[in-house]
XYZ file of C-alpha atoms in Angstrom:
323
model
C -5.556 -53.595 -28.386
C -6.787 -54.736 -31.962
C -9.731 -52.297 -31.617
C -7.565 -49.872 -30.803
C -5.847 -49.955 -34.385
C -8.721 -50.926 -36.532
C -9.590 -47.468 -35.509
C -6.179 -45.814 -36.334
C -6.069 -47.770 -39.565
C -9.883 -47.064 -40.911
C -8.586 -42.989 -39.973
C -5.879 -43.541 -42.485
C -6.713 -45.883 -45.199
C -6.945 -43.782 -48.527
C -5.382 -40.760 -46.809
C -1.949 -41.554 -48.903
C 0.200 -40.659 -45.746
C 3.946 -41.418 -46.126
C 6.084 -42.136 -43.059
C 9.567 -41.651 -43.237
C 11.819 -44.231 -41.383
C 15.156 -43.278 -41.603
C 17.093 -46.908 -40.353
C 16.565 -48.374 -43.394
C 19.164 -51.253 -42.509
C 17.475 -52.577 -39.663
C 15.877 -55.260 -39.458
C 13.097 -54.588 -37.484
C 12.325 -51.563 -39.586
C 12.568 -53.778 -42.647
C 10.312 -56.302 -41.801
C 7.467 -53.762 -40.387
C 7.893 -51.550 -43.649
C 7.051 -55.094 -45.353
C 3.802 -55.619 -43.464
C 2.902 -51.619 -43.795
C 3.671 -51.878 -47.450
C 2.125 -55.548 -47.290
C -1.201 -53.340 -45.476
C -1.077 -50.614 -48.737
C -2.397 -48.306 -45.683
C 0.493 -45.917 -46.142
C 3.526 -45.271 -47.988
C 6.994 -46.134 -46.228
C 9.752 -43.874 -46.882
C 13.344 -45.564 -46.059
C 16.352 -43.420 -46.139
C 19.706 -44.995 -46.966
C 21.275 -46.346 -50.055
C 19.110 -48.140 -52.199
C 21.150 -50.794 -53.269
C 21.889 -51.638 -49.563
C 18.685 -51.418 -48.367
C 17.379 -53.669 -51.112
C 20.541 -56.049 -50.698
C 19.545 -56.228 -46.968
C 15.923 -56.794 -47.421
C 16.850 -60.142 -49.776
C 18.770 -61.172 -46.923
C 15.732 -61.105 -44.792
C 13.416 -62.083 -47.507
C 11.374 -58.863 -46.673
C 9.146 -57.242 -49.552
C 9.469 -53.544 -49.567
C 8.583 -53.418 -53.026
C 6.083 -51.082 -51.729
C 8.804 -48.527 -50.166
C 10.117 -45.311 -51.450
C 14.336 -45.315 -50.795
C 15.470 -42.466 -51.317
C 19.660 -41.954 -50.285
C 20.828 -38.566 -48.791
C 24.245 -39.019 -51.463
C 21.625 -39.125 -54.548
C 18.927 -37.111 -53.638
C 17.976 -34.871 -57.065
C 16.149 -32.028 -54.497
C 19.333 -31.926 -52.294
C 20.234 -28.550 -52.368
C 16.733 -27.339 -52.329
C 16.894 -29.106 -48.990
C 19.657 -27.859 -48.052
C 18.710 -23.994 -48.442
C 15.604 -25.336 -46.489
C 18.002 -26.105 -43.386
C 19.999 -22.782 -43.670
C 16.945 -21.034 -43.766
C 14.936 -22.709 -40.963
C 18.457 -22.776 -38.385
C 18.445 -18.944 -38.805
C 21.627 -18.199 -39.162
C 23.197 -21.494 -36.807
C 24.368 -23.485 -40.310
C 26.661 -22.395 -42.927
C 25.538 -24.217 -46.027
C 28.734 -26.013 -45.984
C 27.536 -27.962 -42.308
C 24.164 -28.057 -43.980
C 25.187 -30.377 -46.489
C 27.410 -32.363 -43.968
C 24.366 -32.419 -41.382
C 21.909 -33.987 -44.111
C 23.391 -36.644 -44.630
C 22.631 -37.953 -41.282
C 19.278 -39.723 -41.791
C 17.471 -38.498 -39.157
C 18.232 -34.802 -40.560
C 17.436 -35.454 -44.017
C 14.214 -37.461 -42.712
C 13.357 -35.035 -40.475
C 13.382 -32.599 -43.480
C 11.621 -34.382 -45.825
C 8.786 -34.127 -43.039
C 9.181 -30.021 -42.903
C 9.220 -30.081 -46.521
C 5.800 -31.491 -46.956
C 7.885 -34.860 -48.988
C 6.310 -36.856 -46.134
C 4.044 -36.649 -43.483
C 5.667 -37.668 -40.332
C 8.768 -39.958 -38.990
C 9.500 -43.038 -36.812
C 13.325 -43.497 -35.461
C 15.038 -44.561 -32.646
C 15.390 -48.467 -33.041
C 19.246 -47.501 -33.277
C 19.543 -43.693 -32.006
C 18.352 -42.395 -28.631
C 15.834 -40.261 -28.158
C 17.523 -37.219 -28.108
C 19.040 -38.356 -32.118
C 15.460 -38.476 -32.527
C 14.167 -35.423 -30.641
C 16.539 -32.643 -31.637
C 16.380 -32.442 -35.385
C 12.395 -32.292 -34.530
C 12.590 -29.566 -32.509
C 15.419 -27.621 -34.443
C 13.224 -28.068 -37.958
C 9.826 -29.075 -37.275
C 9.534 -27.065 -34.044
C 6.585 -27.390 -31.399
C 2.906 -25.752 -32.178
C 2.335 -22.244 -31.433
C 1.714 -21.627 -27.311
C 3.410 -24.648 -26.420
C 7.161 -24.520 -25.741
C 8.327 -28.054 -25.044
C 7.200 -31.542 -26.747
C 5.936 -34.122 -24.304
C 5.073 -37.952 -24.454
C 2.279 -40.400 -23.882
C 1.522 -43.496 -23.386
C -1.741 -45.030 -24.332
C -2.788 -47.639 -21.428
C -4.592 -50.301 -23.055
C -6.204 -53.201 -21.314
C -9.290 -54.998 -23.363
C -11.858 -52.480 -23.506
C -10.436 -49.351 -21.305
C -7.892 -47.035 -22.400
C -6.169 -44.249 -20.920
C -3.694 -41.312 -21.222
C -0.908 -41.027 -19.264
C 1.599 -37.754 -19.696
C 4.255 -36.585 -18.997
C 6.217 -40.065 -19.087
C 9.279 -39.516 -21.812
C 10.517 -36.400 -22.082
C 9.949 -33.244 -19.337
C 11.921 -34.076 -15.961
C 10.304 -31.480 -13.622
C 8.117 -29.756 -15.658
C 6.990 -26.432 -14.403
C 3.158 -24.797 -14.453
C 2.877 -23.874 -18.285
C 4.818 -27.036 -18.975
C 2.250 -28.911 -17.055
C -0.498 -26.470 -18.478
C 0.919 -27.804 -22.128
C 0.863 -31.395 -21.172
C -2.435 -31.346 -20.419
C -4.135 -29.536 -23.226
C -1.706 -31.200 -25.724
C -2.797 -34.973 -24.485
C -6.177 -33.928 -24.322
C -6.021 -33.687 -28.015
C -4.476 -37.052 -28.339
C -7.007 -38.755 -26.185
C -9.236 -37.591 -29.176
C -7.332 -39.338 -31.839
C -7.627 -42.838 -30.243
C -11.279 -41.814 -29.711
C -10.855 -40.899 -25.999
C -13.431 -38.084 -24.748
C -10.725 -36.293 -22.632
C -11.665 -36.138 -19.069
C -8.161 -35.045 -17.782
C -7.260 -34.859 -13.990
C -3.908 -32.846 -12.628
C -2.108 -35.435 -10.522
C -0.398 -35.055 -7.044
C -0.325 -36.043 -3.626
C -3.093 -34.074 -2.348
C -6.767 -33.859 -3.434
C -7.845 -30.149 -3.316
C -5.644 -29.019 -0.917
C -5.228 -31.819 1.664
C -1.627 -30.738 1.321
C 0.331 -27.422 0.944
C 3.771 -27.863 -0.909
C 5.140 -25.824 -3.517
C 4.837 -29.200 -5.419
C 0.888 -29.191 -5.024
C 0.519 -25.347 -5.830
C 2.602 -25.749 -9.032
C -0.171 -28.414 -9.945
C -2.952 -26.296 -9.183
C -1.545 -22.897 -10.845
C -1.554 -25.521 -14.068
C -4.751 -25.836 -13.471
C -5.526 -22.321 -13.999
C -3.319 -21.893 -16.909
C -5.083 -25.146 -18.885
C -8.535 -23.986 -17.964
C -8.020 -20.604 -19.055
C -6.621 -21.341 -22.034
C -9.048 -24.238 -22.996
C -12.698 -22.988 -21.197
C -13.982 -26.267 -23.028
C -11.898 -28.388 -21.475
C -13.112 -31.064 -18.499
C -10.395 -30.795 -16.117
C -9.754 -30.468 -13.109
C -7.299 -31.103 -9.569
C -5.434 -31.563 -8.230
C -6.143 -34.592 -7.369
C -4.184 -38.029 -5.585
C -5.020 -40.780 -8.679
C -8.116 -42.875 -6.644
C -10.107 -39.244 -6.569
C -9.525 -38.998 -10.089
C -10.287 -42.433 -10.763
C -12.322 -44.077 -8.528
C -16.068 -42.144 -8.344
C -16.926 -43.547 -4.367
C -13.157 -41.976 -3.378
C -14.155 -38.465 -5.479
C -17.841 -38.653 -3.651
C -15.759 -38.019 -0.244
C -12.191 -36.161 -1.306
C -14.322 -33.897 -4.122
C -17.201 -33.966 -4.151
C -17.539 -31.105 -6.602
C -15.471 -31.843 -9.366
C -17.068 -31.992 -12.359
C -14.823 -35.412 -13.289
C -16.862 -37.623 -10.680
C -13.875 -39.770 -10.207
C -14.167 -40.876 -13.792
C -11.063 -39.311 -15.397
C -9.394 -40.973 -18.573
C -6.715 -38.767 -19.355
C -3.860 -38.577 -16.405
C -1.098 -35.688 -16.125
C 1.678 -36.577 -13.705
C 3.361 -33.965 -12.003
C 6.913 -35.263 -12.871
C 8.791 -37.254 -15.538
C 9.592 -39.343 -12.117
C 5.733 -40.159 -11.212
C 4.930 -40.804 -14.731
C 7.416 -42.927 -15.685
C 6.745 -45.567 -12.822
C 2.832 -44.772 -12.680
C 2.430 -46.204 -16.604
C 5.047 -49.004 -15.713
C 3.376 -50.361 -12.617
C -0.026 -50.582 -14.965
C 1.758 -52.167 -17.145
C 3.430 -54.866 -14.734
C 1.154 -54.902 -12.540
C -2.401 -54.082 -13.698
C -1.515 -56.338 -17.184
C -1.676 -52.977 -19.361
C -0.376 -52.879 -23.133
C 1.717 -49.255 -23.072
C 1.515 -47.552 -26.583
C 4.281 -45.454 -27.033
C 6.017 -43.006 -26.102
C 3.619 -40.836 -28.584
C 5.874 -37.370 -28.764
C 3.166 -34.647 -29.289
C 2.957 -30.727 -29.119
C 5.149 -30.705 -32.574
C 3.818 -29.005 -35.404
C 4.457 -32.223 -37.708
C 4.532 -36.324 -35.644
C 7.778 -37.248 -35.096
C 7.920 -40.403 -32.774
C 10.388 -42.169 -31.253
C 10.910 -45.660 -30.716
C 12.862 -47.659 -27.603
C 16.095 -49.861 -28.834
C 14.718 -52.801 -27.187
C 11.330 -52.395 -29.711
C 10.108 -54.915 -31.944
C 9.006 -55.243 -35.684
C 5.344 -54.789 -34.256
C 6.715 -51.805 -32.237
C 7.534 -50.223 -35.586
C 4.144 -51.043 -37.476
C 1.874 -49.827 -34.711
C 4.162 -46.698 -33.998
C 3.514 -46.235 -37.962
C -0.103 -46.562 -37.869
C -0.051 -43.780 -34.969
C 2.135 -41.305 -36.558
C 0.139 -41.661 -39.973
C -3.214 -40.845 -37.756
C -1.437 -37.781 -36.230
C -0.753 -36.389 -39.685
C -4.743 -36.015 -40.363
C-alpha cells in the first residue's frame, strides 16, 4: 500500500494542485488537511467560516496553517460565481436560488473546481454520496462520450493491485454504460501505474451461457473495442478465466488476456459491490476508494464511517487525477 502512494505523491509533488474539502468542521478532515499541509504536497482548500474553522482546529490542536479557508458569506468573487452557476444550469437557476444554492459547501466547492480556483474535491465524511455526486454532475459534468460517472476500487494486497468497476454508483448498468466503465477504468489503472488488461465479467466464459445478462456483456464488448482498438480486452469471461492463466488455457484459449487480467468490470453494481468486499474480507485486500471517474474534473467521495487517513489518501488520489 505505501508503494502505492509514493507513486501518487512523486506524480504530484511540485504540481501546486489544490483540493477543495468542503467539511471544514470535521474533524477528520481537519486533522488530514494538517498532515497534507504538514506533506506541502498540495494545497488544501477548506470551505466554511474562517474563524470557526480555525477556532475548531485549536480545539484539536491541528495545524492548517497551510490551508486556504475561504467562507461562501465572504467570498470577494461571489457573484462572479454565481453568474458561473446560472450560466452552466442553463436556464434551471434564477440568480436569486443561485446565491441561496452556493452557500451550501459542496456547491460553492464544487464550483471553485469548474472555475479552475481548484483542481478537484473530496466530501462525503458528513453528506452521502448523492450530496456529493449531484453538484458534480450538474457543474462539472462527465467527459465527452461517456454519459454516467462510475467508481473504483483499487485492490491492494503487498505487491498486486487491481481494478475493480462498477462498485459505487451504476445499479444495472446497460451495454454503453458497461462499454464506459471499462474504457474509463482502463485509464485509471494507468494512473496507479496499472498496464490495463481489462476482462468483461459474467457467469459464462465465451458463451457457455445464453442470457440476456451475458449478451449485454458481450455487446459491451463490442462497443469498448470499437471505440478503443488499442485497448486489451476482452470476455466475457466467469473471474478464474480472466484471472487464473491454467483456467483461460481450457475456457479461452484464444483470448489475448491469457488469464492474466488486472483490471475487472462487473456486470452489476450488485456483483461488484460484494466481489471487492469478499477480497477485502476474505483475500486480506486494502480497498482504495470509491475513486468516482468519467468526470471532466475529480470529484471523490468519501464513506461516513472513513478515517483521517481515508481523507489524506483520497487527497493524494484526487490531486493525481488532476494531472
Amino acid at each position: 500500500m505505501s508503494n502505492l502512494f509514493d507513486t501518487l505523491k512523486s506524480k504530484i509533488d511540485g504540481k501546486g494542485k489544490k483540493v477543495v474539502f468542503p467539511e471544514a468542521l470535521d474533524e477528520r478532515i481537519l486533522t488530514a488537511v494538517s498532515q497534507l499541509g504538514a506533506d506541502g504536497m498540495l494545497t488544501p482548500v477548506l470551505v466554511g467560516n474562517k474563524e470557526k474553522v480555525e477556532q475548531k482546529a485549536s480545539e484539536l490542536n491541528v495545524d492548517i496553517s497551510a490551508a486556504e479557508i475561504l467562507d461562501p458569506a465572504n467570498y470577494d468573487e461571489f457573484d462572479e460565481m454565481v453568474a458561473n452557476f446560472v450560466e452552466r444550469r442553463k436556464g434551471k437557476a434564477t440568480e436569486e436560488k443561485a446565491r441561496e444554492i452556493l452557500q451550501g459547501g459542496n456547491y460553492f466547492g464544487t464550483m471553485l473546481v469548474y472555475m479552475g480556483k481548484a483542481d478537484g474535491l473530496v466530501s462525503g465524511a458528513a453528506h452521502s454520496t448523492a450530496d456529493t455526486v449531484r453538484p458534480a454532475l450538474q457543474i462539472i459534468k462527465t467527459k465527452p462520450g461517456i454519459k454516467k460517472t462510475s467508481g473504483v476500487f483499487i485492490m491492494v494486497r503487498d505487491e498486486e493491485k487491481y481494478v475493480f468497476a462498477d462498485c459505487a454508483i451504476n445499479i444495472n448498468p446497460d451495454s454503453q454504460d458497461l462499454a464506459e466503465i471499462a474504457l474509463a477504468s482502463a485509464e485509471t489503472a494507468k494512473l496507479f501505474d496499472i498496464h490495463p488488461k481489462v476482462a468483461m465479467l459474467s457467469f459464462s466464459t465465451k458463451g457457455s451461457a445464453e442470457s440476456p445478462e451475458t449478451e449485454k456483456v458481450t455487446q459491451a464488448l463490442e462497443i469498448a473495442k470499437e471505440q478503443n482498438k488499442d485497448l486489451l480486452i476482452d470476455g466475457e469471461f466467469q473471474f478464474d478465466a480472466a484471472f487464473v492463466p491454467s483456467v483461460a488455457e481450457k475456457k479461452a484459449p484464444d483470448s489475448p488476456l491469457m488469464g492474466e487480467a488486472n483490471t475487472f468490470v462487473f456486470p452489476s453494481l450488485e456483483a461488484g459491490n460484494i466481489g471487492y468486499k469478499i477480497a477485502q474480507r476474505l483475500g486480506n485486500f486494502d480497498a482504495v476508494g470509491p475513486i468516482l471517474q468519467g468526470l471532466n474534473q475529480p470529484v471523490n467521495d468519501l464513506s461516513r464511517g472513513c478515517n483521517s487517513d481515508d481523507v489524506y489518501k483520497l487527497a493524494i488520489i484526487t490531486a493525481a487525477q488532476a494531472l
